[in-house]
Amino acid sequence: MQEQAQDDLITRAQAWLAEDPDPETAAELAALIESADTAELADRFSGTLQFGTAGLRGEIGAGPMRMNRGVVIRAAAGLAAYLKAQGHDGGLVVVGYDARYKSADFARDTAAVMTGAGLRAALLPRPLPTPVLAYAIRHLGAVAGVEVTASHNPPRDNGYKVYLGDGSQIVSPADSEIAAQIAAVEKLADVPRPESGWQELGDEVLEAYLARTDAVLTPGSPRGVRTVYTAMHGVGKDVVLAAFARHGFPEPVLVAEQAEPDPAFPTVAFPNPEEPGAMDLAFAKAAEVQPDIVIANDPDADRCAVAVPTADGWRMLRGDEVGALLAAHLVHKGVSGGDKVFAESIVSSSLLGRIAEAAGVGHEETLTGFKWIARVKGLRYGYEEALGYCVDPEGVRDKDGVTAALLVAELASVLKEQGRTLTDLLDDLAMAHGLHATDQLSVRVSDLSIIADAMAALRAQPPVSLAGLRVVSAEDLSRGTETLPPTDGLRYYLDGAYKARVIARPSGTEPKLKCYLEVVVPVAEASDLAPARVRGQEVLDAIKKDLSAAMGI
């Protein structure tokens, strides 16, 4: 029986090899077959990468469980069939890509498949930030868009993100309908892929995007902030520099070692500003030149990180802190009225709701991901704690690390002119609404069953208290709520001396279990701020400890 299974595995691998269009992955697979590496082959042929609301994402390599040209061609063919079934035959599909390994190949394959299917395709001219692609969809009147990127994943990963004609990422049921069309593709030879016929875009779309950034800033606002900037080996540098120059900000000082695109990401363990050590070079440059703030993008520049000086060196602001700062700035700039909505994901801080309520602005919570935030009716501003900010939804209906950087720079400039800092404004918000302390318990795994087991443990025996705070509400989000569709997650509200909230969920893009924690500590006067921060962190640490025990990790 074991011999038969091994023969079947080799047969399937040989069939895949026979139609692999990429000499590199074909050679890789041929070597695995030749060496009869059944363990590795079994891993690569244990199924297929699943297409969902995050599109595709995985490690580059040969076989159906990896990202490669064969998988991408099938995905593009499935998307094309879906678009035609929706009545978009002849419609335009815009394709963008980052600077990761194989990104340009995957983008060209997508353009070829769309052309061969009777759709029109337009390819962005070079690796550019994801928000440029999101902007281009609406700007060009496309019926869909594809961005080839794995965002801030490890170097060997790549991905395939799909947008529809409204400029926002796909949600259910489009994901399952596209997946069904992908599954219907039998042989790659059956997918027409002409050598030409699609449009190669020039810089006109980028210029239009940069012109659109005018809408983010107030004419005549202060522009004096001095910035250190890192592109994290990604594609953000040229666009950020052009945007800052366009609007009269001082040219950011670059972290030279990370300024140019490099798919190996040689200076970081993970190319994500949130990961330990990723900002070390930026902080070293800041210590050298003493700017007002540090700004970082992730590799595809849809996220924006901000750091501020402290007495002990530089501190990364949490995504929730930047989210609150930008909301407060927009209110100060005159955003008001219940028809304007500030939206956030459920894992983000409840402080946004307090700011919106005080300003008379609408507020909504959505499931995690900008595919949900972008669909909020009346959206004026949206954010989620993972450093994603949508500050101009009429221009880009997705997170945008470039326009977010501009708005942060404007806010810091306004405060600088007043002799104040971003930290001072955070203190003001804590005084007005209570100190909203947030943290994460994030567990990266190599075995996904660990995540499933931890979630099962919480469902089987929900905690009755965490950090000495009584759990007064326990929701299994997989059943949905009055305002949210079902998602794999658990939400707890705690009561006691401090209001607290905990959400546990598997990451949608990485092999991680993520738990999002928030504690609200009352602040009566300025002298309460320092002890409130200490107490908030103590409670967060205690919640982490108790939650880890409840999950068995």
PDB file of C-alpha atoms in Angstrom, residues 178-289:
ATOM      1  CA  ILE A 178     -13.354  32.399  -8.351  1.00  0.00           C
ATOM      2  CA  ALA A 179     -11.957  29.346  -6.532  1.00  0.00           C
ATOM      3  CA  ALA A 180     -14.528  27.147  -8.294  1.00  0.00           C
ATOM      4  CA  GLN A 181     -13.449  28.521 -11.676  1.00  0.00           C
ATOM      5  CA  ILE A 182      -9.785  27.888 -10.788  1.00  0.00           C
ATOM      6  CA  ALA A 183     -10.602  24.287  -9.866  1.00  0.00           C
ATOM      7  CA  ALA A 184     -12.273  23.844 -13.261  1.00  0.00           C
ATOM      8  CA  VAL A 185      -8.990  24.536 -15.098  1.00  0.00           C
ATOM      9  CA  GLU A 186      -7.680  21.130 -16.177  1.00  0.00           C
ATOM     10  CA  LYS A 187      -4.514  21.528 -18.260  1.00  0.00           C
ATOM     11  CA  LEU A 188      -2.297  24.577 -18.560  1.00  0.00           C
ATOM     12  CA  ALA A 189      -2.107  23.901 -22.284  1.00  0.00           C
ATOM     13  CA  ASP A 190      -5.834  24.690 -22.425  1.00  0.00           C
ATOM     14  CA  VAL A 191      -5.206  28.231 -21.119  1.00  0.00           C
ATOM     15  CA  PRO A 192      -4.439  30.616 -24.018  1.00  0.00           C
ATOM     16  CA  ARG A 193      -1.395  32.767 -23.267  1.00  0.00           C
ATOM     17  CA  PRO A 194      -0.460  35.045 -26.158  1.00  0.00           C
ATOM     18  CA  GLU A 195       2.989  36.609 -26.265  1.00  0.00           C
ATOM     19  CA  SER A 196       1.595  40.150 -26.527  1.00  0.00           C
ATOM     20  CA  GLY A 197      -1.636  42.104 -26.754  1.00  0.00           C
ATOM     21  CA  TRP A 198      -1.827  43.743 -23.351  1.00  0.00           C
ATOM     22  CA  GLN A 199      -1.077  47.384 -22.602  1.00  0.00           C
ATOM     23  CA  GLU A 200       2.185  48.362 -20.957  1.00  0.00           C
ATOM     24  CA  LEU A 201       1.319  51.430 -18.897  1.00  0.00           C
ATOM     25  CA  GLY A 202       3.715  54.341 -18.523  1.00  0.00           C
ATOM     26  CA  ASP A 203       4.074  56.768 -15.640  1.00  0.00           C
ATOM     27  CA  GLU A 204       0.755  58.497 -16.304  1.00  0.00           C
ATOM     28  CA  VAL A 205      -1.079  56.390 -13.705  1.00  0.00           C
ATOM     29  CA  LEU A 206       1.601  57.073 -11.102  1.00  0.00           C
ATOM     30  CA  GLU A 207       1.425  60.785 -11.884  1.00  0.00           C
ATOM     31  CA  ALA A 208      -2.356  60.698 -11.472  1.00  0.00           C
ATOM     32  CA  TYR A 209      -1.963  58.898  -8.151  1.00  0.00           C
ATOM     33  CA  LEU A 210       0.520  61.509  -6.931  1.00  0.00           C
ATOM     34  CA  ALA A 211      -1.836  64.285  -8.047  1.00  0.00           C
ATOM     35  CA  ARG A 212      -4.606  62.618  -6.058  1.00  0.00           C
ATOM     36  CA  THR A 213      -2.504  62.875  -2.890  1.00  0.00           C
ATOM     37  CA  ASP A 214      -3.268  66.620  -2.937  1.00  0.00           C
ATOM     38  CA  ALA A 215      -6.650  65.678  -1.427  1.00  0.00           C
ATOM     39  CA  VAL A 216      -5.031  64.351   1.748  1.00  0.00           C
ATOM     40  CA  LEU A 217      -3.451  67.609   2.918  1.00  0.00           C
ATOM     41  CA  THR A 218      -4.862  71.003   3.854  1.00  0.00           C
ATOM     42  CA  PRO A 219      -3.622  73.762   1.515  1.00  0.00           C
ATOM     43  CA  GLY A 220      -1.134  75.971   3.305  1.00  0.00           C
ATOM     44  CA  SER A 221      -0.697  73.617   6.272  1.00  0.00           C
ATOM     45  CA  PRO A 222       2.717  73.457   7.999  1.00  0.00           C
ATOM     46  CA  ARG A 223       5.229  71.176   6.246  1.00  0.00           C
ATOM     47  CA  GLY A 224       8.330  71.497   8.432  1.00  0.00           C
ATOM     48  CA  VAL A 225       8.727  68.032   9.954  1.00  0.00           C
ATOM     49  CA  ARG A 226      12.102  66.327   9.538  1.00  0.00           C
ATOM     50  CA  THR A 227      11.862  62.614   8.807  1.00  0.00           C
ATOM     51  CA  VAL A 228      13.992  59.500   8.598  1.00  0.00           C
ATOM     52  CA  TYR A 229      12.411  57.035   6.169  1.00  0.00           C
ATOM     53  CA  THR A 230      12.935  53.355   5.414  1.00  0.00           C
ATOM     54  CA  ALA A 231      11.361  51.410   2.558  1.00  0.00           C
ATOM     55  CA  MET A 232      12.277  48.094   4.245  1.00  0.00           C
ATOM     56  CA  HIS A 233      13.875  46.825   0.984  1.00  0.00           C
ATOM     57  CA  GLY A 234      10.530  47.376  -0.760  1.00  0.00           C
ATOM     58  CA  VAL A 235       9.042  49.572  -3.466  1.00  0.00           C
ATOM     59  CA  GLY A 236       8.011  52.638  -1.478  1.00  0.00           C
ATOM     60  CA  LYS A 237      11.057  54.915  -1.687  1.00  0.00           C
ATOM     61  CA  ASP A 238      10.603  56.654  -5.044  1.00  0.00           C
ATOM     62  CA  VAL A 239       6.879  57.245  -4.590  1.00  0.00           C
ATOM     63  CA  VAL A 240       7.242  58.525  -1.015  1.00  0.00           C
ATOM     64  CA  LEU A 241      10.088  60.860  -1.982  1.00  0.00           C
ATOM     65  CA  ALA A 242       8.061  62.164  -4.934  1.00  0.00           C
ATOM     66  CA  ALA A 243       5.009  62.720  -2.722  1.00  0.00           C
ATOM     67  CA  PHE A 244       6.987  64.544  -0.024  1.00  0.00           C
ATOM     68  CA  ALA A 245       8.718  66.736  -2.624  1.00  0.00           C
ATOM     69  CA  ARG A 246       5.393  67.498  -4.351  1.00  0.00           C
ATOM     70  CA  HIS A 247       3.953  68.842  -1.118  1.00  0.00           C
ATOM     71  CA  GLY A 248       6.959  70.807   0.115  1.00  0.00           C
ATOM     72  CA  PHE A 249       8.090  68.629   2.999  1.00  0.00           C
ATOM     73  CA  PRO A 250      11.827  68.428   3.718  1.00  0.00           C
ATOM     74  CA  GLU A 251      13.333  65.467   1.880  1.00  0.00           C
ATOM     75  CA  PRO A 252      13.336  62.459   4.216  1.00  0.00           C
ATOM     76  CA  VAL A 253      16.719  61.071   5.228  1.00  0.00           C
ATOM     77  CA  LEU A 254      16.868  57.538   3.849  1.00  0.00           C
ATOM     78  CA  VAL A 255      18.024  54.397   5.596  1.00  0.00           C
ATOM     79  CA  ALA A 256      20.426  53.626   2.767  1.00  0.00           C
ATOM     80  CA  GLU A 257      20.840  49.916   3.569  1.00  0.00           C
ATOM     81  CA  GLN A 258      17.080  49.373   3.103  1.00  0.00           C
ATOM     82  CA  ALA A 259      16.274  52.002   0.453  1.00  0.00           C
ATOM     83  CA  GLU A 260      16.360  49.916  -2.732  1.00  0.00           C
ATOM     84  CA  PRO A 261      14.127  46.938  -3.572  1.00  0.00           C
ATOM     85  CA  ASP A 262      15.759  43.608  -2.676  1.00  0.00           C
ATOM     86  CA  PRO A 263      13.694  40.418  -2.560  1.00  0.00           C
ATOM     87  CA  ALA A 264      16.238  38.820  -0.204  1.00  0.00           C
ATOM     88  CA  PHE A 265      15.492  41.445   2.502  1.00  0.00           C
ATOM     89  CA  PRO A 266      19.075  41.007   3.730  1.00  0.00           C
ATOM     90  CA  THR A 267      18.985  43.301   6.779  1.00  0.00           C
ATOM     91  CA  VAL A 268      15.840  41.965   8.470  1.00  0.00           C
ATOM     92  CA  ALA A 269      14.624  38.582   9.708  1.00  0.00           C
ATOM     93  CA  PHE A 270      11.092  39.481   8.603  1.00  0.00           C
ATOM     94  CA  PRO A 271      10.423  42.555   6.415  1.00  0.00           C
ATOM     95  CA  ASN A 272       7.715  43.872   8.718  1.00  0.00           C
ATOM     96  CA  PRO A 273       8.206  47.059  10.776  1.00  0.00           C
ATOM     97  CA  GLU A 274       6.365  45.376  13.667  1.00  0.00           C
ATOM     98  CA  GLU A 275       8.876  42.522  13.945  1.00  0.00           C
ATOM     99  CA  PRO A 276      11.699  42.768  16.523  1.00  0.00           C
ATOM    100  CA  GLY A 277      14.853  44.257  15.025  1.00  0.00           C
ATOM    101  CA  ALA A 278      13.273  45.384  11.752  1.00  0.00           C
ATOM    102  CA  MET A 279      13.557  49.067  12.708  1.00  0.00           C
ATOM    103  CA  ASP A 280      17.051  48.908  14.204  1.00  0.00           C
ATOM    104  CA  LEU A 281      18.779  50.511  11.203  1.00  0.00           C
ATOM    105  CA  ALA A 282      16.161  53.251  11.066  1.00  0.00           C
ATOM    106  CA  PHE A 283      16.664  54.001  14.740  1.00  0.00           C
ATOM    107  CA  ALA A 284      20.439  54.074  14.241  1.00  0.00           C
ATOM    108  CA  LYS A 285      20.029  56.622  11.447  1.00  0.00           C
ATOM    109  CA  ALA A 286      17.637  58.626  13.619  1.00  0.00           C
ATOM    110  CA  ALA A 287      20.161  58.676  16.461  1.00  0.00           C
ATOM    111  CA  GLU A 288      22.663  60.065  13.955  1.00  0.00           C
ATOM    112  CA  VAL A 289      20.555  62.822  12.329  1.00  0.00           C
TER     113      VAL A 289
END
